[in-house]
Amino acid sequence: MDLKRIILLIVLIFSWQNSFALGSNSDLDILTGIGITRYNENSDDLSPISNAALTGINLNGTLLFPINNGQFWAPVFGGGMTFSALFGKENIGTYNSSTVFMSSLFLIANGGLKFGSTPSFSLYTLVNLGYSLYDKHSAEIETIFSTYHVDTEIKNHYLYGINIIGMFEKSKNFNMGGGFIFNRHSMRYNSFILLGKEPTNIGIDTTFDEYSFNFLISFNF
C-alpha cells in the first residue's frame, strides 16, 4: 500500500471517529420507556404456586454517564429503576389450575459501552445488576373441590444480565429506539397456603429467566 492510500485511510478513520463525537457527545444520557416482559417457568418443579410463565409490562428509566467522549466507542456507567407487573395461568392436571400475579420494583446498576457508527445512531451494550425494593406476589389454586389462596412473601430477589439498546436521533439531543433485555432472577419466597382453617408455610428458593422488549426515548445533555 503506497503512502497516499495510507494517509487517506488515516483521514477516513479520524473523520469517522469525529463524526461520532459530533453526533453523540454528551455527559448524560437519560433513557425511559415501556415494554413487554416475560418470566419463564421457575426452576422448582415442586413450587406450590405452579411453574406458570408470566407475561406483562414494564416501565423503566435509566441515567447513563459516558466517559471519554470523542471516540468511536465510550465506556458508560449509571443506573435506574424498573417496575414490572405480570400475570400467568397454568392448568395443573386435568381439573386444577393456578393463577399468578407478580409485580416488582427494581433498583438497577448498569455498566458497559456506547458505540456510534454514524452521528444519528448509538448502540449501547450494558451489563445489569439489580435488587428488588418491592415485590407483590399472589396466587389462587383452583381445584374441583375449592379455591386455595396463596399469600407469598418474597425475599432476596435480585437479577443479573445484559441489555442491548439501539437509539436513532430524531432531533438534537432527542432519540427514539428500542432494546432487548435478558436477566437471570433469583429469589426466595415463603408461601402461606390457606388449606381449610390452617395456613401452611412453604419456603422455596427459585430462579427464572426474564426476556424484555422495550420501546425507548432518550435525551442527551
C-alpha positions as a LaTeX table, in Angstrom:
\begin{tabular}{lrrr}
\hline
Residue & $x$ (\AA) & $y$ (\AA) & $z$ (\AA) \\
\hline
Met1 & 0.00 & 0.00 & 0.00 \\
Asp2 & 1.50 & 3.34 & $-1.06$ \\
Leu3 & 1.84 & 6.42 & 1.17 \\
Lys4 & $-1.14$ & 8.25 & $-0.35$ \\
Arg5 & $-3.50$ & 5.38 & 0.42 \\
Ile6 & $-2.20$ & 5.13 & 3.99 \\
Ile7 & $-2.75$ & 8.87 & 4.53 \\
Leu8 & $-6.25$ & 8.64 & 3.02 \\
Leu9 & $-7.12$ & 5.69 & 5.28 \\
Ile10 & $-5.95$ & 7.61 & 8.38 \\
Val11 & $-8.02$ & 10.65 & 7.37 \\
Leu12 & $-11.11$ & 8.48 & 6.86 \\
Ile13 & $-10.69$ & 6.81 & 10.27 \\
Phe14 & $-10.35$ & 10.14 & 12.07 \\
Ser15 & $-13.32$ & 11.57 & 10.15 \\
Trp16 & $-15.41$ & 8.55 & 11.16 \\
Gln17 & $-14.49$ & 8.93 & 14.80 \\
Asn18 & $-15.08$ & 12.67 & 14.75 \\
Ser19 & $-18.48$ & 12.22 & 13.15 \\
Phe20 & $-19.44$ & 10.00 & 16.10 \\
Ala21 & $-18.14$ & 12.54 & 18.56 \\
Leu22 & $-20.08$ & 15.37 & 16.94 \\
Gly23 & $-23.26$ & 13.32 & 16.80 \\
Ser24 & $-23.30$ & 11.80 & 20.29 \\
Asn25 & $-21.05$ & 13.87 & 22.51 \\
Ser26 & $-22.88$ & 14.05 & 25.84 \\
Asp27 & $-22.17$ & 13.95 & 29.54 \\
Leu28 & $-25.52$ & 12.42 & 30.49 \\
Asp29 & $-28.00$ & 10.19 & 28.61 \\
Ile30 & $-31.49$ & 9.83 & 30.10 \\
Leu31 & $-33.45$ & 6.84 & 28.77 \\
Thr32 & $-37.04$ & 5.93 & 29.60 \\
Gly33 & $-39.64$ & 3.67 & 28.08 \\
Ile34 & $-42.23$ & 0.91 & 28.24 \\
Gly35 & $-42.02$ & $-2.69$ & 27.20 \\
Ile36 & $-43.24$ & $-6.28$ & 27.28 \\
Thr37 & $-41.69$ & $-8.61$ & 29.86 \\
Arg38 & $-41.87$ & $-12.39$ & 30.14 \\
Tyr39 & $-40.70$ & $-14.58$ & 33.01 \\
Asn40 & $-40.21$ & $-18.20$ & 32.03 \\
Glu41 & $-41.13$ & $-21.13$ & 34.25 \\
Asn42 & $-39.36$ & $-21.13$ & 37.61 \\
Ser43 & $-36.73$ & $-23.74$ & 38.41 \\
Asp44 & $-38.60$ & $-25.55$ & 41.19 \\
Asp45 & $-40.88$ & $-28.33$ & 39.98 \\
Leu46 & $-42.39$ & $-28.56$ & 43.49 \\
Ser47 & $-43.45$ & $-24.92$ & 43.61 \\
Pro48 & $-46.81$ & $-24.52$ & 45.38 \\
Ile49 & $-47.66$ & $-21.62$ & 43.07 \\
Ser50 & $-47.08$ & $-23.75$ & 39.96 \\
Asn51 & $-44.47$ & $-23.22$ & 37.25 \\
Ala52 & $-46.59$ & $-20.84$ & 35.19 \\
Ala53 & $-44.76$ & $-18.49$ & 32.84 \\
Leu54 & $-45.71$ & $-14.85$ & 33.45 \\
Thr55 & $-46.22$ & $-12.10$ & 30.85 \\
Gly56 & $-46.83$ & $-8.39$ & 31.39 \\
Ile57 & $-45.45$ & $-4.88$ & 31.04 \\
Asn58 & $-42.56$ & $-2.88$ & 32.44 \\
Leu59 & $-41.86$ & 0.82 & 32.92 \\
Asn60 & $-38.21$ & 1.84 & 33.11 \\
Gly61 & $-35.87$ & 4.81 & 33.48 \\
Thr62 & $-32.08$ & 4.93 & 33.32 \\
Leu63 & $-29.32$ & 7.55 & 33.72 \\
Leu64 & $-26.09$ & 6.78 & 31.84 \\
Phe65 & $-22.83$ & 8.74 & 32.04 \\
Pro66 & $-20.50$ & 8.35 & 29.02 \\
Ile67 & $-16.76$ & 8.65 & 29.70 \\
Asn68 & $-14.09$ & 9.90 & 27.26 \\
Asn69 & $-16.45$ & 11.07 & 24.51 \\
Gly70 & $-14.96$ & 11.71 & 21.11 \\
Gln71 & $-14.08$ & 8.17 & 20.07 \\
Phe72 & $-15.96$ & 5.52 & 18.12 \\
Trp73 & $-16.87$ & 3.97 & 21.47 \\
Ala74 & $-17.11$ & 5.20 & 25.03 \\
Pro75 & $-17.48$ & 3.46 & 28.39 \\
Val76 & $-20.75$ & 4.23 & 30.18 \\
Phe77 & $-21.98$ & 3.65 & 33.71 \\
Gly78 & $-25.12$ & 4.54 & 35.60 \\
Gly79 & $-28.35$ & 3.05 & 36.82 \\
Gly80 & $-32.08$ & 3.40 & 37.15 \\
Met81 & $-35.35$ & 1.79 & 38.20 \\
Thr82 & $-37.76$ & $-0.67$ & 36.59 \\
Phe83 & $-41.32$ & $-1.52$ & 37.59 \\
Ser84 & $-42.96$ & $-4.67$ & 36.20 \\
Ala85 & $-46.41$ & $-6.25$ & 36.54 \\
Leu86 & $-47.02$ & $-9.75$ & 35.19 \\
Phe87 & $-49.78$ & $-12.34$ & 35.06 \\
Gly88 & $-49.89$ & $-16.04$ & 34.26 \\
Lys89 & $-52.19$ & $-19.05$ & 34.36 \\
Glu90 & $-51.42$ & $-22.74$ & 34.17 \\
Asn91 & $-53.50$ & $-25.90$ & 34.10 \\
Ile92 & $-52.42$ & $-28.40$ & 36.74 \\
Gly93 & $-53.53$ & $-31.85$ & 35.75 \\
Thr94 & $-56.96$ & $-32.34$ & 34.24 \\
Tyr95 & $-59.16$ & $-30.35$ & 36.61 \\
Asn96 & $-56.91$ & $-27.96$ & 38.56 \\
Ser97 & $-55.40$ & $-24.58$ & 37.58 \\
Ser98 & $-53.18$ & $-21.89$ & 39.09 \\
Thr99 & $-53.44$ & $-18.12$ & 38.52 \\
Val100 & $-50.43$ & $-15.98$ & 39.48 \\
Phe101 & $-49.84$ & $-12.20$ & 39.65 \\
Met102 & $-46.44$ & $-10.65$ & 40.40 \\
Ser103 & $-45.16$ & $-7.07$ & 40.48 \\
Ser104 & $-41.70$ & $-5.76$ & 41.38 \\
Leu105 & $-39.77$ & $-2.51$ & 41.66 \\
Phe106 & $-36.06$ & $-2.89$ & 40.92 \\
Leu107 & $-33.07$ & $-0.66$ & 41.54 \\
Ile108 & $-30.59$ & $-1.48$ & 38.76 \\
Ala109 & $-26.92$ & $-0.61$ & 38.19 \\
Asn110 & $-25.54$ & $-0.58$ & 34.62 \\
Gly111 & $-22.11$ & $-0.55$ & 33.04 \\
Gly112 & $-20.88$ & $-1.14$ & 29.51 \\
Leu113 & $-20.06$ & 0.51 & 26.20 \\
Lys114 & $-21.70$ & 3.04 & 23.90 \\
Phe115 & $-20.95$ & 2.76 & 20.17 \\
Gly116 & $-21.74$ & 5.14 & 17.33 \\
Ser117 & $-21.12$ & 4.32 & 13.67 \\
Thr118 & $-22.92$ & 7.46 & 12.45 \\
Pro119 & $-23.96$ & 10.76 & 14.08 \\
Ser120 & $-27.61$ & 9.62 & 14.04 \\
Phe121 & $-27.28$ & 6.17 & 15.65 \\
Ser122 & $-25.99$ & 4.92 & 19.00 \\
Leu123 & $-25.69$ & 1.36 & 20.29 \\
Tyr124 & $-25.45$ & 0.53 & 24.00 \\
Thr125 & $-24.24$ & $-2.83$ & 25.30 \\
Leu126 & $-24.78$ & $-2.98$ & 29.05 \\
Val127 & $-24.46$ & $-5.34$ & 31.97 \\
Asn128 & $-27.30$ & $-5.27$ & 34.52 \\
Leu129 & $-27.18$ & $-5.91$ & 38.26 \\
Gly130 & $-30.36$ & $-5.29$ & 40.22 \\
Tyr131 & $-32.10$ & $-5.78$ & 43.55 \\
Ser132 & $-35.83$ & $-5.61$ & 44.18 \\
Leu133 & $-37.04$ & $-2.91$ & 46.56 \\
Tyr134 & $-40.64$ & $-4.13$ & 46.44 \\
Asp135 & $-42.39$ & $-7.37$ & 45.46 \\
Lys136 & $-46.04$ & $-8.35$ & 45.47 \\
His137 & $-46.94$ & $-11.94$ & 44.69 \\
Ser138 & $-50.36$ & $-13.54$ & 44.86 \\
Ala139 & $-51.84$ & $-16.75$ & 43.53 \\
Glu140 & $-55.00$ & $-18.81$ & 43.51 \\
Ile141 & $-55.09$ & $-22.56$ & 43.04 \\
Glu142 & $-58.46$ & $-23.78$ & 41.81 \\
Thr143 & $-59.46$ & $-27.42$ & 42.21 \\
Ile144 & $-62.70$ & $-29.25$ & 41.58 \\
Phe145 & $-63.40$ & $-29.00$ & 45.31 \\
Ser146 & $-62.39$ & $-25.44$ & 46.27 \\
Thr147 & $-60.07$ & $-22.47$ & 45.68 \\
Tyr148 & $-56.88$ & $-22.04$ & 47.74 \\
His149 & $-55.47$ & $-18.55$ & 48.25 \\
Val150 & $-51.68$ & $-18.23$ & 48.37 \\
Asp151 & $-50.03$ & $-15.23$ & 50.04 \\
Thr152 & $-46.31$ & $-15.07$ & 49.27 \\
Glu153 & $-43.51$ & $-13.10$ & 50.91 \\
Ile154 & $-40.60$ & $-12.50$ & 48.50 \\
Lys155 & $-37.08$ & $-12.16$ & 49.91 \\
Asn156 & $-33.61$ & $-11.62$ & 48.40 \\
His157 & $-34.91$ & $-11.02$ & 44.88 \\
Tyr158 & $-32.01$ & $-9.99$ & 42.65 \\
Leu159 & $-31.10$ & $-10.16$ & 38.97 \\
Tyr160 & $-28.12$ & $-10.01$ & 36.63 \\
Gly161 & $-28.00$ & $-9.93$ & 32.85 \\
Ile162 & $-27.45$ & $-7.91$ & 29.67 \\
Asn163 & $-29.19$ & $-5.01$ & 27.94 \\
Ile164 & $-28.79$ & $-4.19$ & 24.22 \\
Ile165 & $-30.17$ & $-0.79$ & 23.12 \\
Gly166 & $-30.26$ & 0.93 & 19.73 \\
Met167 & $-31.22$ & 4.63 & 19.52 \\
Phe168 & $-31.86$ & 6.79 & 16.43 \\
Glu169 & $-31.52$ & 10.57 & 16.59 \\
Lys170 & $-34.81$ & 12.34 & 15.77 \\
Ser171 & $-33.72$ & 15.87 & 16.63 \\
Lys172 & $-30.88$ & 17.50 & 18.51 \\
Asn173 & $-30.44$ & 15.69 & 21.84 \\
Phe174 & $-33.62$ & 13.61 & 21.36 \\
Asn175 & $-33.62$ & 9.96 & 20.28 \\
Met176 & $-36.01$ & 7.06 & 19.80 \\
Gly177 & $-35.29$ & 3.37 & 19.64 \\
Gly178 & $-35.65$ & 0.00 & 21.30 \\
Gly179 & $-33.91$ & $-2.50$ & 23.50 \\
Phe180 & $-33.70$ & $-6.17$ & 24.44 \\
Ile181 & $-33.04$ & $-7.38$ & 27.99 \\
Phe182 & $-32.10$ & $-10.83$ & 29.25 \\
Asn183 & $-31.89$ & $-11.22$ & 33.02 \\
Arg184 & $-31.48$ & $-14.16$ & 35.35 \\
His185 & $-33.57$ & $-13.80$ & 38.53 \\
Ser186 & $-33.06$ & $-15.43$ & 41.89 \\
Met187 & $-35.33$ & $-15.14$ & 44.92 \\
Arg188 & $-36.76$ & $-16.90$ & 47.93 \\
Tyr189 & $-40.46$ & $-16.96$ & 48.63 \\
Asn190 & $-42.39$ & $-18.06$ & 51.68 \\
Ser191 & $-45.89$ & $-19.11$ & 50.63 \\
Phe192 & $-48.73$ & $-19.26$ & 53.11 \\
Ile193 & $-51.43$ & $-21.52$ & 51.67 \\
Leu194 & $-54.78$ & $-21.49$ & 53.42 \\
Leu195 & $-55.90$ & $-25.12$ & 53.47 \\
Gly196 & $-59.20$ & $-25.03$ & 55.31 \\
Lys197 & $-58.62$ & $-23.14$ & 58.55 \\
Glu198 & $-54.91$ & $-23.89$ & 58.94 \\
Pro199 & $-52.28$ & $-21.92$ & 56.94 \\
Thr200 & $-49.35$ & $-23.93$ & 55.59 \\
Asn201 & $-45.97$ & $-22.19$ & 55.19 \\
Ile202 & $-43.67$ & $-23.40$ & 52.40 \\
Gly203 & $-40.30$ & $-21.72$ & 51.76 \\
Ile204 & $-38.54$ & $-22.26$ & 48.43 \\
Asp205 & $-35.50$ & $-20.79$ & 46.63 \\
Thr206 & $-36.09$ & $-20.42$ & 42.90 \\
Thr207 & $-34.53$ & $-18.98$ & 39.73 \\
Phe208 & $-36.03$ & $-17.99$ & 36.39 \\
Asp209 & $-35.17$ & $-16.06$ & 33.21 \\
Glu210 & $-36.57$ & $-12.72$ & 32.06 \\
Tyr211 & $-36.94$ & $-11.55$ & 28.44 \\
Ser212 & $-37.98$ & $-7.94$ & 27.83 \\
Phe213 & $-38.52$ & $-5.96$ & 24.62 \\
Asn214 & $-38.73$ & $-2.20$ & 25.18 \\
Phe215 & $-39.64$ & 0.96 & 23.26 \\
Leu216 & $-37.38$ & 3.79 & 24.44 \\
Ile217 & $-36.82$ & 7.52 & 24.13 \\
Ser218 & $-33.70$ & 9.31 & 25.33 \\
Phe219 & $-32.38$ & 12.81 & 25.96 \\
Asn220 & $-28.70$ & 13.80 & 25.76 \\
Phe221 & $-27.17$ & 16.55 & 27.89 \\
\hline
\end{tabular}
